[in-house]
């Protein structure tokens, strides 16, 4: 079954000098998997401390974010095999539907 893989992150990484760098700080706060098909499916609510998520997909998908999101074929598109980072609000969710 097609899936999206969600990694919840609180902070960016930091260099030894303390300067912020554009990498994800691990370990993650939480990880989720959502099965994706022809109807919109929601994730669980993000951790309250989650500030950005890394989403990887093994199929083309359309995404929507919010308190009670519904993904449609006209919402944010991600092609199969892609990985993206999104700034989010703790407690929000992501919904996904299989795209074309």
mmCIF file of N, CA, C and O in Angstrom:
data_model
loop_
_atom_site.group_PDB
_atom_site.id
_atom_site.type_symbol
_atom_site.label_atom_id
_atom_site.label_comp_id
_atom_site.label_asym_id
_atom_site.label_seq_id
_atom_site.Cartn_x
_atom_site.Cartn_y
_atom_site.Cartn_z
ATOM 1 N N UNK A 1 0.843 -1.186 0.000
ATOM 2 C CA UNK A 1 0.000 0.000 0.000
ATOM 3 C C UNK A 1 0.885 1.245 0.000
ATOM 4 O O UNK A 1 1.929 1.286 0.630
ATOM 5 N N UNK A 2 0.441 2.265 -0.695
ATOM 6 C CA UNK A 2 1.178 3.526 -0.776
ATOM 7 C C UNK A 2 1.154 4.237 0.569
ATOM 8 O O UNK A 2 0.186 4.149 1.314
ATOM 9 N N UNK A 3 2.245 4.948 0.874
ATOM 10 C CA UNK A 3 2.362 5.600 2.182
ATOM 11 C C UNK A 3 3.083 6.944 2.072
ATOM 12 O O UNK A 3 3.853 7.175 1.149
ATOM 13 N N UNK A 4 2.799 7.801 3.069
ATOM 14 C CA UNK A 4 3.671 8.945 3.332
ATOM 15 C C UNK A 4 4.313 8.691 4.686
ATOM 16 O O UNK A 4 3.720 8.056 5.560
ATOM 17 N N UNK A 5 5.538 9.152 4.828
ATOM 18 C CA UNK A 5 6.319 8.972 6.053
ATOM 19 C C UNK A 5 6.585 10.351 6.633
ATOM 20 O O UNK A 5 7.165 11.206 5.957
ATOM 21 N N UNK A 6 6.148 10.569 7.860
ATOM 22 C CA UNK A 6 6.212 11.887 8.489
ATOM 23 C C UNK A 6 7.202 11.846 9.639
ATOM 24 O O UNK A 6 7.080 10.998 10.532
ATOM 25 N N UNK A 7 8.176 12.734 9.631
ATOM 26 C CA UNK A 7 9.124 12.879 10.726
ATOM 27 C C UNK A 7 8.910 14.255 11.335
ATOM 28 O O UNK A 7 9.029 15.268 10.644
ATOM 29 N N UNK A 8 8.566 14.300 12.616
ATOM 30 C CA UNK A 8 8.299 15.557 13.305
ATOM 31 C C UNK A 8 9.577 16.066 13.975
ATOM 32 O O UNK A 8 10.241 15.320 14.685
ATOM 33 N N UNK A 9 9.892 17.331 13.752
ATOM 34 C CA UNK A 9 11.129 17.924 14.234
ATOM 35 C C UNK A 9 10.859 19.241 14.958
ATOM 36 O O UNK A 9 9.954 19.994 14.583
ATOM 37 N N UNK A 10 11.654 19.508 15.982
ATOM 38 C CA UNK A 10 11.464 20.727 16.772
ATOM 39 C C UNK A 10 12.437 21.830 16.385
ATOM 40 O O UNK A 10 12.099 23.005 16.484
ATOM 41 N N UNK A 11 13.650 21.472 15.971
ATOM 42 C CA UNK A 11 14.697 22.468 15.772
ATOM 43 C C UNK A 11 15.525 22.185 14.536
ATOM 44 O O UNK A 11 15.587 21.058 14.060
ATOM 45 N N UNK A 12 16.201 23.238 14.079
ATOM 46 C CA UNK A 12 17.244 23.086 13.067
ATOM 47 C C UNK A 12 18.508 22.648 13.782
ATOM 48 O O UNK A 12 18.663 22.841 14.987
ATOM 49 N N UNK A 13 19.437 22.106 13.031
ATOM 50 C CA UNK A 13 20.715 21.722 13.603
ATOM 51 C C UNK A 13 21.566 22.936 13.923
ATOM 52 O O UNK A 13 21.263 24.056 13.527
ATOM 53 N N UNK A 14 22.645 22.709 14.653
ATOM 54 C CA UNK A 14 23.564 23.790 15.009
ATOM 55 C C UNK A 14 25.002 23.315 14.811
ATOM 56 O O UNK A 14 25.333 22.164 15.093
ATOM 57 N N UNK A 15 25.827 24.211 14.321
ATOM 58 C CA UNK A 15 27.245 23.932 14.180
ATOM 59 C C UNK A 15 27.907 23.988 15.557
ATOM 60 O O UNK A 15 27.307 24.465 16.532
ATOM 61 N N UNK A 16 29.146 23.524 15.661
ATOM 62 C CA UNK A 16 29.864 23.576 16.940
ATOM 63 C C UNK A 16 29.947 24.995 17.488
ATOM 64 O O UNK A 16 29.955 25.195 18.699
ATOM 65 N N UNK A 17 29.982 25.979 16.602
ATOM 66 C CA UNK A 17 30.046 27.375 17.035
ATOM 67 C C UNK A 17 28.721 27.865 17.607
ATOM 68 O O UNK A 17 28.654 28.935 18.190
ATOM 69 N N UNK A 18 27.652 27.062 17.418
ATOM 70 C CA UNK A 18 26.332 27.461 17.878
ATOM 71 C C UNK A 18 25.486 28.105 16.796
ATOM 72 O O UNK A 18 24.300 28.352 17.005
ATOM 73 N N UNK A 19 26.091 28.386 15.654
ATOM 74 C CA UNK A 19 25.341 28.992 14.558
ATOM 75 C C UNK A 19 24.345 27.987 13.994
ATOM 76 O O UNK A 19 24.656 26.803 13.858
ATOM 77 N N UNK A 20 23.136 28.454 13.689
ATOM 78 C CA UNK A 20 22.128 27.583 13.094
ATOM 79 C C UNK A 20 22.513 27.181 11.681
ATOM 80 O O UNK A 20 23.086 27.979 10.936
ATOM 81 N N UNK A 21 22.244 25.945 11.329
ATOM 82 C CA UNK A 21 22.496 25.474 9.975
ATOM 83 C C UNK A 21 21.230 24.803 9.457
ATOM 84 O O UNK A 21 20.382 24.362 10.229
ATOM 85 N N UNK A 22 21.095 24.744 8.155
ATOM 86 C CA UNK A 22 19.871 24.252 7.523
ATOM 87 C C UNK A 22 19.852 22.729 7.412
ATOM 88 O O UNK A 22 19.818 22.171 6.320
ATOM 89 N N UNK A 23 19.855 22.068 8.548
ATOM 90 C CA UNK A 23 19.680 20.620 8.618
ATOM 91 C C UNK A 23 18.736 20.330 9.779
ATOM 92 O O UNK A 23 18.594 21.133 10.701
ATOM 93 N N UNK A 24 18.100 19.180 9.732
ATOM 94 C CA UNK A 24 17.180 18.800 10.804
ATOM 95 C C UNK A 24 17.960 18.283 12.002
ATOM 96 O O UNK A 24 18.907 17.510 11.852
ATOM 97 N N UNK A 25 17.567 18.711 13.185
ATOM 98 C CA UNK A 25 18.162 18.203 14.417
ATOM 99 C C UNK A 25 17.447 16.905 14.798
ATOM 100 O O UNK A 25 16.223 16.862 14.873
ATOM 101 N N UNK A 26 18.211 15.854 14.987
ATOM 102 C CA UNK A 26 17.642 14.554 15.359
ATOM 103 C C UNK A 26 18.141 14.171 16.734
ATOM 104 O O UNK A 26 19.155 14.687 17.181
ATOM 105 N N UNK A 27 17.503 13.316 17.484
ATOM 106 C CA UNK A 27 16.400 12.468 17.046
ATOM 107 C C UNK A 27 15.110 13.264 16.905
ATOM 108 O O UNK A 27 14.926 14.309 17.528
ATOM 109 N N UNK A 28 14.174 12.742 16.097
ATOM 110 C CA UNK A 28 12.904 13.433 15.916
ATOM 111 C C UNK A 28 12.023 13.325 17.153
ATOM 112 O O UNK A 28 12.225 12.455 17.999
ATOM 113 N N UNK A 29 11.038 14.210 17.224
ATOM 114 C CA UNK A 29 10.060 14.156 18.308
ATOM 115 C C UNK A 29 9.133 12.958 18.143
ATOM 116 O O UNK A 29 8.735 12.328 19.118
ATOM 117 N N UNK A 30 8.770 12.670 16.902
ATOM 118 C CA UNK A 30 7.848 11.567 16.608
ATOM 119 C C UNK A 30 7.971 11.200 15.138
ATOM 120 O O UNK A 30 8.478 11.993 14.335
ATOM 121 N N UNK A 31 7.511 10.006 14.810
ATOM 122 C CA UNK A 31 7.454 9.555 13.427
ATOM 123 C C UNK A 31 6.113 8.873 13.207
ATOM 124 O O UNK A 31 5.621 8.172 14.092
ATOM 125 N N UNK A 32 5.532 9.108 12.040
ATOM 126 C CA UNK A 32 4.240 8.523 11.695
ATOM 127 C C UNK A 32 4.282 8.017 10.264
ATOM 128 O O UNK A 32 5.062 8.511 9.454
ATOM 129 N N UNK A 33 3.403 7.084 9.966
ATOM 130 C CA UNK A 33 3.180 6.619 8.603
ATOM 131 C C UNK A 33 1.682 6.692 8.343
ATOM 132 O O UNK A 33 0.891 6.293 9.189
ATOM 133 N N UNK A 34 1.311 7.228 7.182
ATOM 134 C CA UNK A 34 -0.096 7.300 6.802
ATOM 135 C C UNK A 34 -0.262 6.549 5.486
ATOM 136 O O UNK A 34 0.445 6.825 4.517
ATOM 137 N N UNK A 35 -1.183 5.585 5.466
ATOM 138 C CA UNK A 35 -1.514 4.873 4.232
ATOM 139 C C UNK A 35 -2.334 5.792 3.345
ATOM 140 O O UNK A 35 -3.237 6.483 3.812
ATOM 141 N N UNK A 36 -2.003 5.780 2.048
ATOM 142 C CA UNK A 36 -2.609 6.710 1.105
ATOM 143 C C UNK A 36 -3.346 5.925 0.024
ATOM 144 O O UNK A 36 -2.814 4.957 -0.514
ATOM 145 N N UNK A 37 -4.560 6.363 -0.283
ATOM 146 C CA UNK A 37 -5.360 5.739 -1.342
ATOM 147 C C UNK A 37 -6.188 6.823 -2.020
ATOM 148 O O UNK A 37 -5.796 7.993 -2.017
ATOM 149 N N UNK A 38 -7.359 6.457 -2.523
ATOM 150 C CA UNK A 38 -8.196 7.374 -3.290
ATOM 151 C C UNK A 38 -9.050 8.312 -2.471
ATOM 152 O O UNK A 38 -9.775 9.128 -3.027
ATOM 153 N N UNK A 39 -8.995 8.208 -1.144
ATOM 154 C CA UNK A 39 -9.727 9.116 -0.261
ATOM 155 C C UNK A 39 -8.737 9.803 0.666
ATOM 156 O O UNK A 39 -7.698 9.237 1.012
ATOM 157 N N UNK A 40 -9.044 11.009 1.092
ATOM 158 C CA UNK A 40 -8.170 11.760 1.992
ATOM 159 C C UNK A 40 -8.013 11.017 3.315
ATOM 160 O O UNK A 40 -8.996 10.542 3.893
ATOM 161 N N UNK A 41 -6.765 10.895 3.788
ATOM 162 C CA UNK A 41 -6.465 10.247 5.070
ATOM 163 C C UNK A 41 -5.619 11.197 5.901
ATOM 164 O O UNK A 41 -4.648 11.774 5.397
ATOM 165 N N UNK A 42 -5.959 11.371 7.177
ATOM 166 C CA UNK A 42 -5.257 12.300 8.064
ATOM 167 C C UNK A 42 -4.226 11.586 8.924
ATOM 168 O O UNK A 42 -4.406 10.435 9.312
ATOM 169 N N UNK A 43 -3.171 12.328 9.264
ATOM 170 C CA UNK A 43 -2.202 11.880 10.260
ATOM 171 C C UNK A 43 -2.793 12.090 11.643
ATOM 172 O O UNK A 43 -3.832 12.737 11.808
ATOM 173 N N UNK A 44 -2.096 11.601 12.647
ATOM 174 C CA UNK A 44 -2.402 11.981 14.021
ATOM 175 C C UNK A 44 -1.940 13.433 14.203
ATOM 176 O O UNK A 44 -1.126 13.945 13.424
ATOM 177 N N UNK A 45 -2.432 14.093 15.225
ATOM 178 C CA UNK A 45 -2.006 15.465 15.514
ATOM 179 C C UNK A 45 -0.515 15.483 15.821
ATOM 180 O O UNK A 45 0.007 14.568 16.484
ATOM 181 N N UNK A 46 0.180 16.505 15.327
ATOM 182 C CA UNK A 46 1.600 16.652 15.594
ATOM 183 C C UNK A 46 1.830 16.952 17.067
ATOM 184 O O UNK A 46 0.986 17.553 17.741
ATOM 185 N N UNK A 47 2.995 16.584 17.562
ATOM 186 C CA UNK A 47 3.427 16.904 18.920
ATOM 187 C C UNK A 47 3.341 18.417 19.122
ATOM 188 O O UNK A 47 3.590 19.188 18.192
ATOM 189 N N UNK A 48 3.032 18.851 20.322
ATOM 190 C CA UNK A 48 2.921 20.286 20.608
ATOM 191 C C UNK A 48 4.210 21.041 20.322
ATOM 192 O O UNK A 48 4.188 22.232 19.996
ATOM 193 N N UNK A 49 5.364 20.375 20.413
ATOM 194 C CA UNK A 49 6.660 21.023 20.173
ATOM 195 C C UNK A 49 7.123 20.951 18.722
ATOM 196 O O UNK A 49 8.168 21.495 18.374
ATOM 197 N N UNK A 50 6.370 20.285 17.855
ATOM 198 C CA UNK A 50 6.764 20.151 16.449
ATOM 199 C C UNK A 50 6.688 21.502 15.756
ATOM 200 O O UNK A 50 5.677 22.201 15.845
ATOM 201 N N UNK A 51 7.782 21.883 15.077
ATOM 202 C CA UNK A 51 7.838 23.146 14.344
ATOM 203 C C UNK A 51 7.999 22.923 12.840
ATOM 204 O O UNK A 51 7.694 23.794 12.050
ATOM 205 N N UNK A 52 8.520 21.765 12.452
ATOM 206 C CA UNK A 52 8.542 21.419 11.043
ATOM 207 C C UNK A 52 8.522 19.912 10.889
ATOM 208 O O UNK A 52 8.813 19.173 11.822
ATOM 209 N N UNK A 53 8.060 19.477 9.708
ATOM 210 C CA UNK A 53 7.971 18.052 9.420
ATOM 211 C C UNK A 53 8.716 17.759 8.132
ATOM 212 O O UNK A 53 8.791 18.593 7.228
ATOM 213 N N UNK A 54 9.253 16.569 8.079
ATOM 214 C CA UNK A 54 9.864 16.026 6.866
ATOM 215 C C UNK A 54 8.884 14.986 6.359
ATOM 216 O O UNK A 54 8.501 14.076 7.097
ATOM 217 N N UNK A 55 8.436 15.138 5.121
ATOM 218 C CA UNK A 55 7.510 14.171 4.545
ATOM 219 C C UNK A 55 8.157 13.534 3.328
ATOM 220 O O UNK A 55 8.643 14.224 2.430
ATOM 221 N N UNK A 56 8.188 12.206 3.331
ATOM 222 C CA UNK A 56 8.672 11.412 2.203
ATOM 223 C C UNK A 56 7.494 10.602 1.686
ATOM 224 O O UNK A 56 6.649 10.152 2.471
ATOM 225 N N UNK A 57 7.423 10.426 0.385
ATOM 226 C CA UNK A 57 6.317 9.672 -0.196
ATOM 227 C C UNK A 57 6.815 8.651 -1.205
ATOM 228 O O UNK A 57 7.767 8.914 -1.940
ATOM 229 N N UNK A 58 6.167 7.483 -1.201
ATOM 230 C CA UNK A 58 6.535 6.451 -2.171
ATOM 231 C C UNK A 58 5.537 6.388 -3.328
ATOM 232 O O UNK A 58 5.580 5.474 -4.146
ATOM 233 N N UNK A 59 4.652 7.377 -3.395
ATOM 234 C CA UNK A 59 3.647 7.469 -4.456
ATOM 235 C C UNK A 59 3.322 8.943 -4.685
ATOM 236 O O UNK A 59 3.553 9.757 -3.784
ATOM 237 N N UNK A 60 2.790 9.330 -5.847
ATOM 238 C CA UNK A 60 2.366 10.717 -6.011
ATOM 239 C C UNK A 60 1.224 11.016 -5.041
ATOM 240 O O UNK A 60 0.302 10.198 -4.905
ATOM 241 N N UNK A 61 1.295 12.156 -4.354
ATOM 242 C CA UNK A 61 0.250 12.531 -3.397
ATOM 243 C C UNK A 61 -0.069 14.012 -3.484
ATOM 244 O O UNK A 61 0.740 14.805 -3.951
ATOM 245 N N UNK A 62 -1.252 14.343 -2.992
ATOM 246 C CA UNK A 62 -1.634 15.728 -2.740
ATOM 247 C C UNK A 62 -1.816 15.844 -1.238
ATOM 248 O O UNK A 62 -2.365 14.933 -0.606
ATOM 249 N N UNK A 63 -1.338 16.947 -0.655
ATOM 250 C CA UNK A 63 -1.362 17.147 0.793
ATOM 251 C C UNK A 63 -2.164 18.377 1.164
ATOM 252 O O UNK A 63 -2.260 19.329 0.385
ATOM 253 N N UNK A 64 -2.684 18.372 2.393
ATOM 254 C CA UNK A 64 -3.300 19.556 2.992
ATOM 255 C C UNK A 64 -2.922 19.557 4.465
ATOM 256 O O UNK A 64 -2.803 18.488 5.078
ATOM 257 N N UNK A 65 -2.705 20.741 5.034
ATOM 258 C CA UNK A 65 -2.311 20.882 6.442
ATOM 259 C C UNK A 65 -3.362 21.695 7.173
ATOM 260 O O UNK A 65 -3.983 22.584 6.603
ATOM 261 N N UNK A 66 -3.542 21.433 8.474
ATOM 262 C CA UNK A 66 -4.450 22.214 9.293
ATOM 263 C C UNK A 66 -4.956 21.424 10.477
ATOM 264 O O UNK A 66 -4.487 20.318 10.755
ATOM 265 N N UNK A 67 -5.956 21.983 11.164
ATOM 266 C CA UNK A 67 -6.532 21.324 12.334
ATOM 267 C C UNK A 67 -7.361 20.110 11.945
ATOM 268 O O UNK A 67 -7.399 19.115 12.668
ATOM 269 N N UNK A 68 -8.040 20.179 10.796
ATOM 270 C CA UNK A 68 -8.862 19.078 10.302
ATOM 271 C C UNK A 68 -8.804 19.091 8.774
ATOM 272 O O UNK A 68 -9.804 19.346 8.101
ATOM 273 N N UNK A 69 -7.625 18.833 8.195
ATOM 274 C CA UNK A 69 -7.438 19.018 6.753
ATOM 275 C C UNK A 69 -8.064 17.906 5.918
ATOM 276 O O UNK A 69 -8.187 16.763 6.370
ATOM 277 N N UNK A 70 -8.445 18.270 4.705
ATOM 278 C CA UNK A 70 -8.897 17.299 3.705
ATOM 279 C C UNK A 70 -8.086 17.540 2.444
ATOM 280 O O UNK A 70 -8.126 18.635 1.875
ATOM 281 N N UNK A 71 -7.340 16.534 2.020
ATOM 282 C CA UNK A 71 -6.561 16.639 0.790
ATOM 283 C C UNK A 71 -7.467 16.352 -0.408
ATOM 284 O O UNK A 71 -8.359 15.504 -0.335
ATOM 285 N N UNK A 72 -7.237 17.087 -1.484
ATOM 286 C CA UNK A 72 -7.955 16.866 -2.741
ATOM 287 C C UNK A 72 -6.931 16.848 -3.867
ATOM 288 O O UNK A 72 -5.754 17.179 -3.657
ATOM 289 N N UNK A 73 -7.375 16.519 -5.062
ATOM 290 C CA UNK A 73 -6.446 16.480 -6.189
ATOM 291 C C UNK A 73 -5.962 17.865 -6.587
ATOM 292 O O UNK A 73 -5.083 17.978 -7.441
ATOM 293 N N UNK A 74 -6.488 18.925 -5.968
ATOM 294 C CA UNK A 74 -6.028 20.275 -6.291
ATOM 295 C C UNK A 74 -5.183 20.900 -5.181
ATOM 296 O O UNK A 74 -4.773 22.051 -5.300
ATOM 297 N N UNK A 75 -4.910 20.149 -4.083
ATOM 298 C CA UNK A 75 -4.048 20.689 -3.029
ATOM 299 C C UNK A 75 -2.588 20.384 -3.337
ATOM 300 O O UNK A 75 -2.267 19.774 -4.350
ATOM 301 N N UNK A 76 -1.695 20.790 -2.465
ATOM 302 C CA UNK A 76 -0.246 20.694 -2.641
ATOM 303 C C UNK A 76 0.188 19.329 -3.161
ATOM 304 O O UNK A 76 -0.123 18.307 -2.560
ATOM 305 N N UNK A 77 0.906 19.302 -4.276
ATOM 306 C CA UNK A 77 1.313 18.053 -4.937
ATOM 307 C C UNK A 77 2.750 17.695 -4.606
ATOM 308 O O UNK A 77 3.629 18.554 -4.588
ATOM 309 N N UNK A 78 2.995 16.410 -4.344
ATOM 310 C CA UNK A 78 4.349 15.861 -4.194
ATOM 311 C C UNK A 78 4.472 14.652 -5.110
ATOM 312 O O UNK A 78 3.649 13.733 -5.035
ATOM 313 N N UNK A 79 5.488 14.608 -5.966
ATOM 314 C CA UNK A 79 5.665 13.437 -6.826
ATOM 315 C C UNK A 79 6.215 12.238 -6.055
ATOM 316 O O UNK A 79 6.785 12.385 -4.973
ATOM 317 N N UNK A 80 6.039 11.079 -6.614
ATOM 318 C CA UNK A 80 6.543 9.842 -6.031
ATOM 319 C C UNK A 80 8.050 9.926 -5.787
ATOM 320 O O UNK A 80 8.789 10.462 -6.615
ATOM 321 N N UNK A 81 8.483 9.434 -4.642
ATOM 322 C CA UNK A 81 9.904 9.403 -4.326
ATOM 323 C C UNK A 81 10.464 10.728 -3.823
ATOM 324 O O UNK A 81 11.668 10.848 -3.643
ATOM 325 N N UNK A 82 9.609 11.714 -3.590
ATOM 326 C CA UNK A 82 10.124 13.011 -3.160
ATOM 327 C C UNK A 82 10.131 13.152 -1.637
ATOM 328 O O UNK A 82 9.461 12.415 -0.922
ATOM 329 N N UNK A 83 10.923 14.112 -1.178
ATOM 330 C CA UNK A 83 11.046 14.437 0.243
ATOM 331 C C UNK A 83 10.987 15.956 0.356
ATOM 332 O O UNK A 83 11.688 16.660 -0.362
ATOM 333 N N UNK A 84 10.149 16.455 1.266
ATOM 334 C CA UNK A 84 10.017 17.896 1.482
ATOM 335 C C UNK A 84 9.954 18.185 2.973
ATOM 336 O O UNK A 84 9.512 17.344 3.757
ATOM 337 N N UNK A 85 10.373 19.388 3.343
ATOM 338 C CA UNK A 85 10.246 19.885 4.714
ATOM 339 C C UNK A 85 9.196 20.986 4.718
ATOM 340 O O UNK A 85 9.170 21.823 3.818
ATOM 341 N N UNK A 86 8.341 20.994 5.747
ATOM 342 C CA UNK A 86 7.289 21.990 5.873
ATOM 343 C C UNK A 86 7.290 22.567 7.280
ATOM 344 O O UNK A 86 7.391 21.814 8.257
ATOM 345 N N UNK A 87 7.163 23.878 7.404
ATOM 346 C CA UNK A 87 6.978 24.518 8.708
ATOM 347 C C UNK A 87 5.524 24.309 9.102
ATOM 348 O O UNK A 87 4.620 24.523 8.292
ATOM 349 N N UNK A 88 5.300 23.873 10.337
ATOM 350 C CA UNK A 88 3.949 23.566 10.814
ATOM 351 C C UNK A 88 3.751 24.100 12.219
ATOM 352 O O UNK A 88 4.693 24.557 12.864
ATOM 353 N N UNK A 89 2.528 23.999 12.693
ATOM 354 C CA UNK A 89 2.168 24.369 14.049
ATOM 355 C C UNK A 89 1.919 23.100 14.846
ATOM 356 O O UNK A 89 1.263 22.177 14.343
ATOM 357 N N UNK A 90 2.442 23.042 16.064
ATOM 358 C CA UNK A 90 2.168 21.893 16.918
ATOM 359 C C UNK A 90 0.681 21.671 17.053
ATOM 360 O O UNK A 90 -0.092 22.624 17.141
ATOM 361 N N UNK A 91 0.248 20.419 17.023
ATOM 362 C CA UNK A 91 -1.159 20.080 17.130
ATOM 363 C C UNK A 91 -1.874 19.984 15.788
ATOM 364 O O UNK A 91 -2.980 19.450 15.713
ATOM 365 N N UNK A 92 -1.261 20.498 14.719
ATOM 366 C CA UNK A 92 -1.863 20.417 13.386
ATOM 367 C C UNK A 92 -1.756 18.979 12.871
ATOM 368 O O UNK A 92 -1.111 18.120 13.489
ATOM 369 N N UNK A 93 -2.352 18.729 11.727
ATOM 370 C CA UNK A 93 -2.301 17.419 11.058
ATOM 371 C C UNK A 93 -1.992 17.639 9.579
ATOM 372 O O UNK A 93 -2.124 18.748 9.068
ATOM 373 N N UNK A 94 -1.628 16.548 8.907
ATOM 374 C CA UNK A 94 -1.507 16.562 7.454
ATOM 375 C C UNK A 94 -2.451 15.493 6.926
ATOM 376 O O UNK A 94 -2.607 14.438 7.519
ATOM 377 N N UNK A 95 -3.097 15.814 5.803
ATOM 378 C CA UNK A 95 -3.945 14.852 5.112
ATOM 379 C C UNK A 95 -3.330 14.595 3.748
ATOM 380 O O UNK A 95 -2.730 15.486 3.145
ATOM 381 N N UNK A 96 -3.489 13.364 3.265
ATOM 382 C CA UNK A 96 -2.932 12.986 1.963
ATOM 383 C C UNK A 96 -3.955 12.181 1.176
ATOM 384 O O UNK A 96 -4.743 11.428 1.748
ATOM 385 N N UNK A 97 -3.899 12.349 -0.140
ATOM 386 C CA UNK A 97 -4.690 11.552 -1.065
ATOM 387 C C UNK A 97 -3.776 11.178 -2.215
ATOM 388 O O UNK A 97 -2.884 11.958 -2.578
ATOM 389 N N UNK A 98 -3.960 10.000 -2.766
ATOM 390 C CA UNK A 98 -3.104 9.565 -3.874
ATOM 391 C C UNK A 98 -3.336 10.447 -5.069
ATOM 392 O O UNK A 98 -4.476 10.717 -5.457
ATOM 393 N N UNK A 99 -2.235 10.945 -5.638
ATOM 394 C CA UNK A 99 -2.296 11.814 -6.811
ATOM 395 C C UNK A 99 -2.037 11.029 -8.082
ATOM 396 O O UNK A 99 -1.969 9.802 -8.084
ATOM 397 N N UNK A 100 -1.861 11.776 -9.166
ATOM 398 C CA UNK A 100 -1.589 11.127 -10.459
ATOM 399 C C UNK A 100 -0.298 11.634 -11.049
ATOM 400 O O UNK A 100 0.209 12.643 -10.662
#
